[in-house]
Amino acid sequence: MTADMDPAPQGGLFRGATHVMPIRVYYENTDAGGIVYHADYLNFAERARTEMMRRFGLAHRDLMEEAGVAFAVQQAHATYRRPARLDDLLMVETEVLEVGGASMRVRQNITRDGELMVAIELRLAMINARGRPDRIPASLRRALQEHLRTHPTGGDAPDARPRHDRPAHV
């Protein structure tokens, strides 16, 4: 595979329990030295979560327009291990760890060529238009819980490395 060929569609795809989405590092994501600015990893993670939700059949706009709710980050923990650089092709691997009535926990590993760059664990809370806690719509909660039931994630380590029994770049 050459560096110019993306190994997954633009919106990503599922490999078992893990949603995998490629992200190219652009000039706008870097500092003067060509290194990715720390906050941009959170943007990459947000983009991947958004596309994962599309794979569950519900876009964020649908949540807002049809159910009057949206996910908000309640808690985030990021561990930065290696710097990514201009033009790198990163993979954002997203796993749903837990789904409750009004929140969910996800783990996101950002890798380059199979090497862990950043590990992020988040708790996402469902809120309504007034910014108050609300329930995850039943259809989405069922889809997420079914995904967890059929694809167990295998642990709660906040910065777990990608499993080596599957290629990290796919």
Backbone as CSV, one residue per row, in Angstrom:
resi,resn,N_x,N_y,N_z,CA_x,CA_y,CA_z,C_x,C_y,C_z
1,MET,0.845,-1.176,0.000,0.000,0.000,0.000,0.889,1.238,0.000
2,THR,0.605,2.178,-0.868,1.375,3.416,-0.894,0.764,4.416,0.062
3,ALA,1.539,5.436,0.405,1.059,6.453,1.345,-0.111,7.242,0.793
4,ASP,-0.308,7.247,-0.515,-1.383,8.024,-1.124,-2.705,7.272,-1.182
5,MET,-2.706,5.988,-0.839,-3.931,5.197,-0.908,-4.526,5.054,0.480
6,ASP,-5.736,5.544,0.670,-6.408,5.415,1.951,-6.897,3.978,2.110
7,PRO,-6.616,3.335,3.251,-7.012,1.948,3.450,-8.463,1.764,3.863
8,ALA,-9.210,2.835,4.077,-10.609,2.752,4.453,-11.351,3.896,3.775
9,PRO,-12.646,3.717,3.527,-13.412,4.813,2.929,-13.350,6.073,3.784
10,GLN,-13.640,7.199,3.178,-13.561,8.489,3.866,-14.306,8.487,5.193
11,GLY,-15.470,7.893,5.245,-16.254,7.854,6.478,-15.882,6.716,7.396
12,GLY,-14.884,5.942,7.024,-14.441,4.845,7.856,-15.292,3.608,7.685
13,LEU,-14.921,2.574,8.425,-15.628,1.294,8.379,-15.397,0.562,9.681
14,PHE,-16.211,-0.469,9.908,-16.049,-1.285,11.101,-15.185,-2.485,10.806
15,ARG,-14.270,-2.754,11.706,-13.481,-3.980,11.744,-13.798,-4.609,13.092
16,GLY,-14.758,-5.508,13.111,-15.220,-6.064,14.383,-15.875,-4.975,15.199
17,ALA,-15.429,-4.803,16.433,-15.996,-3.802,17.338,-15.490,-2.398,17.051
18,THR,-14.437,-2.289,16.257,-13.730,-1.024,16.095,-14.094,-0.316,14.797
19,HIS,-14.502,0.946,14.934,-14.687,1.791,13.757,-13.330,2.407,13.442
20,VAL,-12.896,2.291,12.197,-11.582,2.785,11.782,-11.786,3.829,10.689
21,MET,-11.170,4.993,10.886,-11.310,6.078,9.920,-9.963,6.739,9.664
22,PRO,-9.617,6.878,8.373,-8.362,7.561,8.052,-8.506,9.073,8.158
23,ILE,-7.451,9.710,8.629,-7.386,11.171,8.715,-6.017,11.592,8.198
24,ARG,-5.997,12.468,7.228,-4.734,13.015,6.715,-4.412,14.290,7.486
25,VAL,-3.157,14.464,7.866,-2.730,15.668,8.568,-2.430,16.748,7.525
26,TYR,-3.133,17.858,7.632,-2.939,18.986,6.723,-2.154,20.094,7.416
27,TYR,-1.686,21.027,6.635,-0.910,22.154,7.146,-1.649,22.870,8.271
28,GLU,-2.966,23.026,8.105,-3.780,23.729,9.107,-3.778,23.038,10.467
29,ASN,-3.408,21.747,10.517,-3.392,20.986,11.763,-2.067,21.073,12.516
30,THR,-1.089,21.781,11.930,0.256,21.735,12.497,0.736,23.102,12.984
31,ASP,1.797,23.048,13.795,2.451,24.270,14.240,3.561,24.613,13.237
32,ALA,4.356,25.596,13.551,5.411,26.048,12.634,6.441,24.961,12.353
33,GLY,6.555,23.978,13.245,7.512,22.892,13.051,6.935,21.703,12.307
34,GLY,5.662,21.802,11.872,5.037,20.706,11.141,4.509,19.596,12.020
35,ILE,4.378,19.858,13.329,3.866,18.862,14.271,2.406,19.188,14.589
36,VAL,1.578,18.130,14.671,0.151,18.324,14.931,-0.046,18.997,16.282
37,TYR,-0.844,20.041,16.286,-1.230,20.774,17.490,-2.084,19.851,18.352
38,HIS,-1.846,19.825,19.657,-2.485,18.843,20.543,-4.014,18.837,20.461
39,ALA,-4.633,19.983,20.331,-6.097,20.045,20.300,-6.674,19.455,19.019
40,ASP,-5.890,19.410,17.960,-6.396,18.847,16.714,-6.649,17.351,16.802
41,TYR,-5.960,16.655,17.706,-6.256,15.236,17.897,-7.691,15.060,18.382
42,LEU,-8.161,15.986,19.220,-9.545,15.924,19.685,-10.509,16.173,18.529
43,ASN,-10.131,17.065,17.604,-10.950,17.284,16.407,-10.983,16.037,15.534
44,PHE,-9.837,15.374,15.369,-9.796,14.131,14.586,-10.716,13.088,15.224
45,ALA,-10.666,12.988,16.550,-11.495,12.025,17.266,-12.980,12.347,17.101
46,GLU,-13.324,13.629,17.173,-14.723,14.050,16.989,-15.221,13.675,15.598
47,ARG,-14.401,13.928,14.602,-14.781,13.605,13.225,-15.042,12.109,13.082
48,ALA,-14.172,11.294,13.669,-14.341,9.844,13.582,-15.596,9.382,14.325
49,ARG,-15.882,9.957,15.495,-17.102,9.582,16.222,-18.345,9.950,15.427
50,THR,-18.306,11.105,14.777,-19.439,11.532,13.954,-19.701,10.526,12.839
51,GLU,-18.646,10.087,12.175,-18.806,9.117,11.084,-19.227,7.747,11.616
52,MET,-18.751,7.382,12.801,-19.189,6.124,13.401,-20.696,6.163,13.655
53,MET,-21.189,7.302,14.164,-22.627,7.415,14.414,-23.423,7.279,13.125
54,ARG,-22.894,7.797,12.036,-23.563,7.611,10.732,-23.684,6.130,10.402
55,ARG,-22.652,5.356,10.751,-22.667,3.912,10.488,-23.738,3.217,11.322
56,PHE,-24.126,3.840,12.446,-25.219,3.306,13.248,-26.572,3.806,12.733
57,GLY,-26.562,4.565,11.664,-27.791,4.993,11.026,-28.369,6.290,11.531
58,LEU,-27.591,7.077,12.265,-28.126,8.325,12.791,-27.054,9.402,12.787
59,ALA,-27.252,10.382,11.948,-26.330,11.515,11.894,-26.644,12.471,13.043
60,HIS,-25.655,13.252,13.431,-25.858,14.212,14.526,-27.001,15.178,14.220
61,ARG,-27.120,15.613,12.985,-28.201,16.539,12.635,-29.557,15.870,12.848
62,ASP,-29.652,14.564,12.519,-30.899,13.835,12.760,-31.231,13.803,14.247
63,LEU,-30.219,13.576,15.079,-30.452,13.581,16.522,-31.017,14.925,16.968
64,MET,-30.422,16.009,16.466,-30.860,17.345,16.873,-32.250,17.672,16.334
65,GLU,-32.479,17.388,15.045,-33.752,17.777,14.432,-34.908,16.868,14.834
66,GLU,-34.670,15.563,14.894,-35.756,14.621,15.157,-35.997,14.374,16.639
67,ALA,-34.924,14.299,17.421,-35.075,13.973,18.832,-34.796,15.164,19.745
68,GLY,-34.234,16.245,19.198,-33.945,17.427,20.004,-32.807,17.238,20.994
69,VAL,-31.897,16.307,20.688,-30.790,16.016,21.590,-29.476,15.984,20.819
70,ALA,-28.376,16.034,21.579,-27.044,15.958,20.982,-26.077,15.414,22.033
71,PHE,-24.999,14.815,21.556,-23.950,14.376,22.469,-23.041,15.541,22.800
72,ALA,-22.625,15.609,24.059,-21.641,16.589,24.509,-20.563,15.835,25.283
73,VAL,-19.335,16.267,25.134,-18.252,15.623,25.871,-18.359,16.042,27.330
74,GLN,-18.506,15.060,28.189,-18.582,15.303,29.625,-17.207,15.155,30.264
75,GLN,-16.436,14.214,29.754,-15.114,13.953,30.308,-14.206,13.447,29.196
76,ALA,-12.955,13.920,29.188,-11.977,13.475,28.191,-10.628,13.286,28.857
77,HIS,-9.992,12.190,28.529,-8.643,11.925,29.012,-7.804,11.536,27.801
78,ALA,-6.753,12.308,27.542,-5.883,12.034,26.391,-4.460,11.792,26.870
79,THR,-3.847,10.779,26.302,-2.439,10.482,26.556,-1.710,10.602,25.230
80,TYR,-0.783,11.541,25.170,-0.023,11.803,23.948,1.285,11.024,24.017
81,ARG,1.494,10.123,23.063,2.669,9.251,23.095,3.723,9.630,22.054
82,ARG,3.276,9.992,20.856,4.196,10.323,19.771,3.594,11.473,18.968
83,PRO,4.423,12.341,18.402,3.875,13.421,17.575,3.562,12.949,16.153
84,ALA,2.453,13.420,15.639,2.144,13.217,14.218,2.610,14.462,13.480
85,ARG,2.867,14.302,12.190,3.452,15.388,11.407,2.669,15.632,10.122
86,LEU,2.966,16.765,9.519,2.353,17.164,8.258,2.390,16.015,7.258
87,ASP,1.260,15.766,6.615,1.056,14.750,5.580,0.953,13.325,6.088
88,ASP,1.079,13.088,7.396,0.896,11.740,7.927,-0.527,11.270,7.649
89,LEU,-0.668,9.967,7.426,-1.983,9.348,7.345,-2.219,8.641,8.674
90,LEU,-3.165,9.152,9.429,-3.492,8.601,10.740,-4.749,7.755,10.635
91,MET,-4.864,6.791,11.536,-6.083,6.006,11.662,-6.677,6.312,13.033
92,VAL,-7.946,6.664,13.052,-8.646,6.876,14.311,-9.512,5.639,14.530
93,GLU,-9.166,4.892,15.572,-9.870,3.658,15.916,-10.788,3.952,17.096
94,THR,-12.089,3.745,16.913,-13.074,4.083,17.929,-13.803,2.835,18.388
95,GLU,-13.836,2.629,19.702,-14.578,1.513,20.292,-15.563,2.054,21.316
96,VAL,-16.793,1.597,21.234,-17.799,1.902,22.244,-17.545,0.951,23.407
97,LEU,-17.355,1.514,24.594,-17.063,0.700,25.776,-18.290,0.430,26.630
98,GLU,-19.196,1.414,26.687,-20.341,1.311,27.592,-21.435,2.248,27.103
99,VAL,-22.685,1.777,27.185,-23.832,2.604,26.814,-24.825,2.577,27.965
100,GLY,-25.134,3.753,28.474,-26.126,3.876,29.538,-27.381,4.538,29.000
101,GLY,-28.241,4.951,29.894,-29.484,5.593,29.482,-29.282,6.986,28.919
102,ALA,-28.291,7.727,29.443,-28.078,9.111,29.027,-26.624,9.410,28.676
103,SER,-25.759,8.385,28.700,-24.354,8.627,28.382,-23.723,7.380,27.790
104,MET,-22.537,7.571,27.240,-21.769,6.445,26.727,-20.289,6.736,26.895
105,ARG,-19.501,5.662,26.963,-18.053,5.787,27.055,-17.447,5.205,25.791
106,VAL,-16.446,5.904,25.262,-15.739,5.427,24.077,-14.238,5.557,24.286
107,ARG,-13.515,4.698,23.601,-12.058,4.754,23.564,-11.661,5.023,22.120
108,GLN,-10.719,5.933,21.935,-10.226,6.248,20.600,-8.704,6.231,20.611
109,ASN,-8.150,5.386,19.771,-6.706,5.344,19.579,-6.400,5.947,18.223
110,ILE,-5.452,6.844,18.193,-5.008,7.443,16.938,-3.627,6.871,16.648
111,THR,-3.512,6.189,15.511,-2.278,5.498,15.171,-1.718,5.995,13.845
112,ARG,-0.425,5.736,13.664,0.235,5.966,12.374,1.051,4.712,12.094
113,ASP,0.779,4.070,10.971,1.485,2.843,10.596,1.495,1.833,11.744
114,GLY,0.367,1.718,12.460,0.235,0.759,13.531,0.811,1.199,14.860
115,GLU,1.445,2.349,14.928,2.038,2.850,16.169,1.061,3.799,16.853
116,LEU,0.837,3.579,18.150,-0.080,4.425,18.902,0.513,5.813,19.087
117,MET,-0.208,6.826,18.641,0.217,8.218,18.771,-0.485,8.874,19.965
118,VAL,-1.808,8.724,20.014,-2.618,9.341,21.067,-3.723,8.365,21.459
119,ALA,-3.944,8.219,22.764,-5.040,7.408,23.295,-6.001,8.352,24.012
120,ILE,-7.272,8.235,23.680,-8.289,9.127,24.256,-9.421,8.273,24.798
121,GLU,-9.879,8.584,25.993,-11.091,7.965,26.514,-12.046,9.078,26.887
122,LEU,-13.307,8.922,26.462,-14.323,9.962,26.650,-15.585,9.408,27.268
123,ARG,-16.248,10.253,28.027,-17.637,10.008,28.421,-18.454,11.073,27.715
124,LEU,-19.425,10.622,26.938,-20.311,11.516,26.191,-21.673,11.511,26.860
125,ALA,-22.214,12.677,27.112,-23.523,12.808,27.739,-24.525,13.312,26.705
126,MET,-25.719,12.794,26.779,-26.790,13.266,25.900,-27.443,14.469,26.566
127,ILE,-27.580,15.558,25.801,-28.231,16.762,26.323,-29.320,17.206,25.360
128,ASN,-30.288,17.957,25.900,-31.350,18.496,25.053,-30.985,19.916,24.613
129,ALA,-31.884,20.567,23.916,-31.625,21.904,23.369,-31.384,22.953,24.459
130,ARG,-31.832,22.697,25.666,-31.618,23.622,26.781,-30.315,23.324,27.522
131,GLY,-29.565,22.319,27.044,-28.309,21.956,27.676,-28.469,21.080,28.905
132,ARG,-29.650,20.532,29.089,-29.943,19.669,30.240,-29.756,18.202,29.850
133,PRO,-29.394,17.344,30.801,-29.257,15.911,30.498,-30.554,15.339,29.946
134,ASP,-30.408,14.403,29.030,-31.567,13.749,28.418,-31.188,12.303,28.122
135,ARG,-32.161,11.518,27.727,-31.944,10.106,27.419,-31.447,9.960,25.984
136,ILE,-30.610,8.952,25.762,-30.228,8.585,24.395,-31.478,8.010,23.747
137,PRO,-31.843,8.470,22.543,-33.037,7.926,21.886,-32.987,6.394,21.855
138,ALA,-34.136,5.788,22.101,-34.214,4.328,22.246,-33.628,3.582,21.054
139,SER,-33.919,4.032,19.837,-33.422,3.311,18.659,-31.899,3.345,18.588
140,LEU,-31.294,4.469,18.921,-29.838,4.572,18.914,-29.244,3.758,20.066
141,ARG,-29.843,3.837,21.227,-29.349,3.073,22.372,-29.394,1.575,22.068
142,ARG,-30.489,1.112,21.456,-30.590,-0.307,21.080,-29.494,-0.697,20.096
143,ALA,-29.256,0.160,19.083,-28.223,-0.144,18.081,-26.836,-0.207,18.721
144,LEU,-26.537,0.726,19.622,-25.250,0.741,20.299,-25.098,-0.461,21.225
145,GLN,-26.156,-0.793,21.975,-26.087,-1.932,22.882,-25.983,-3.250,22.115
146,GLU,-26.664,-3.344,20.998,-26.551,-4.549,20.161,-25.128,-4.680,19.631
147,HIS,-24.543,-3.564,19.225,-23.154,-3.579,18.757,-22.234,-4.080,19.876
148,LEU,-22.418,-3.584,21.087,-21.614,-4.034,22.225,-21.821,-5.522,22.508
149,ARG,-23.067,-5.967,22.411,-23.374,-7.375,22.683,-22.698,-8.290,21.670
150,THR,-22.713,-7.901,20.405,-22.156,-8.762,19.359,-20.668,-8.547,19.127
151,HIS,-20.133,-7.437,19.626,-18.701,-7.126,19.467,-18.128,-6.630,20.785
152,PRO,-17.923,-7.517,21.763,-17.358,-7.047,23.031,-15.986,-6.436,22.816
153,THR,-15.693,-5.383,23.581,-14.443,-4.646,23.386,-13.287,-5.227,24.167
154,GLY,-13.544,-5.951,25.220,-12.484,-6.636,25.928,-11.654,-5.804,26.871
155,GLY,-12.259,-4.888,27.611,-11.482,-4.226,28.645,-11.761,-2.761,28.798
156,ASP,-11.283,-2.231,29.913,-11.525,-0.837,30.231,-10.265,-0.003,30.278
157,ALA,-9.140,-0.507,29.794,-7.899,0.269,29.867,-8.044,1.551,29.066
158,PRO,-7.824,2.723,29.697,-8.066,3.988,29.022,-7.110,4.266,27.880
159,ASP,-5.929,3.645,27.897,-4.997,3.925,26.811,-4.445,2.625,26.241
160,ALA,-5.342,1.663,26.062,-4.918,0.368,25.548,-4.319,0.518,24.153
161,ARG,-3.290,-0.254,23.920,-2.667,-0.252,22.596,-3.536,-1.062,21.642
162,PRO,-3.436,-0.782,20.334,-4.202,-1.585,19.387,-3.832,-3.056,19.546
163,ARG,-4.818,-3.931,19.416,-4.544,-5.360,19.505,-3.671,-5.765,18.332
164,HIS,-2.747,-6.676,18.584,-1.822,-7.094,17.536,-2.334,-8.280,16.742
165,ASP,-3.535,-8.766,17.061,-4.085,-9.871,16.294,-4.823,-9.397,15.053
166,ARG,-4.817,-8.088,14.831,-5.389,-7.525,13.604,-4.515,-6.372,13.177
167,PRO,-4.404,-6.156,11.862,-3.574,-5.027,11.417,-4.142,-3.711,11.918
168,ALA,-3.313,-2.866,12.517,-3.763,-1.589,13.052,-4.017,-0.574,11.958
169,HIS,-3.498,-0.809,10.760,-3.651,0.171,9.672,-4.877,-0.067,8.832
170,VAL,-5.702,-1.054,9.185,-6.898,-1.355,8.391,-8.121,-1.096,9.197
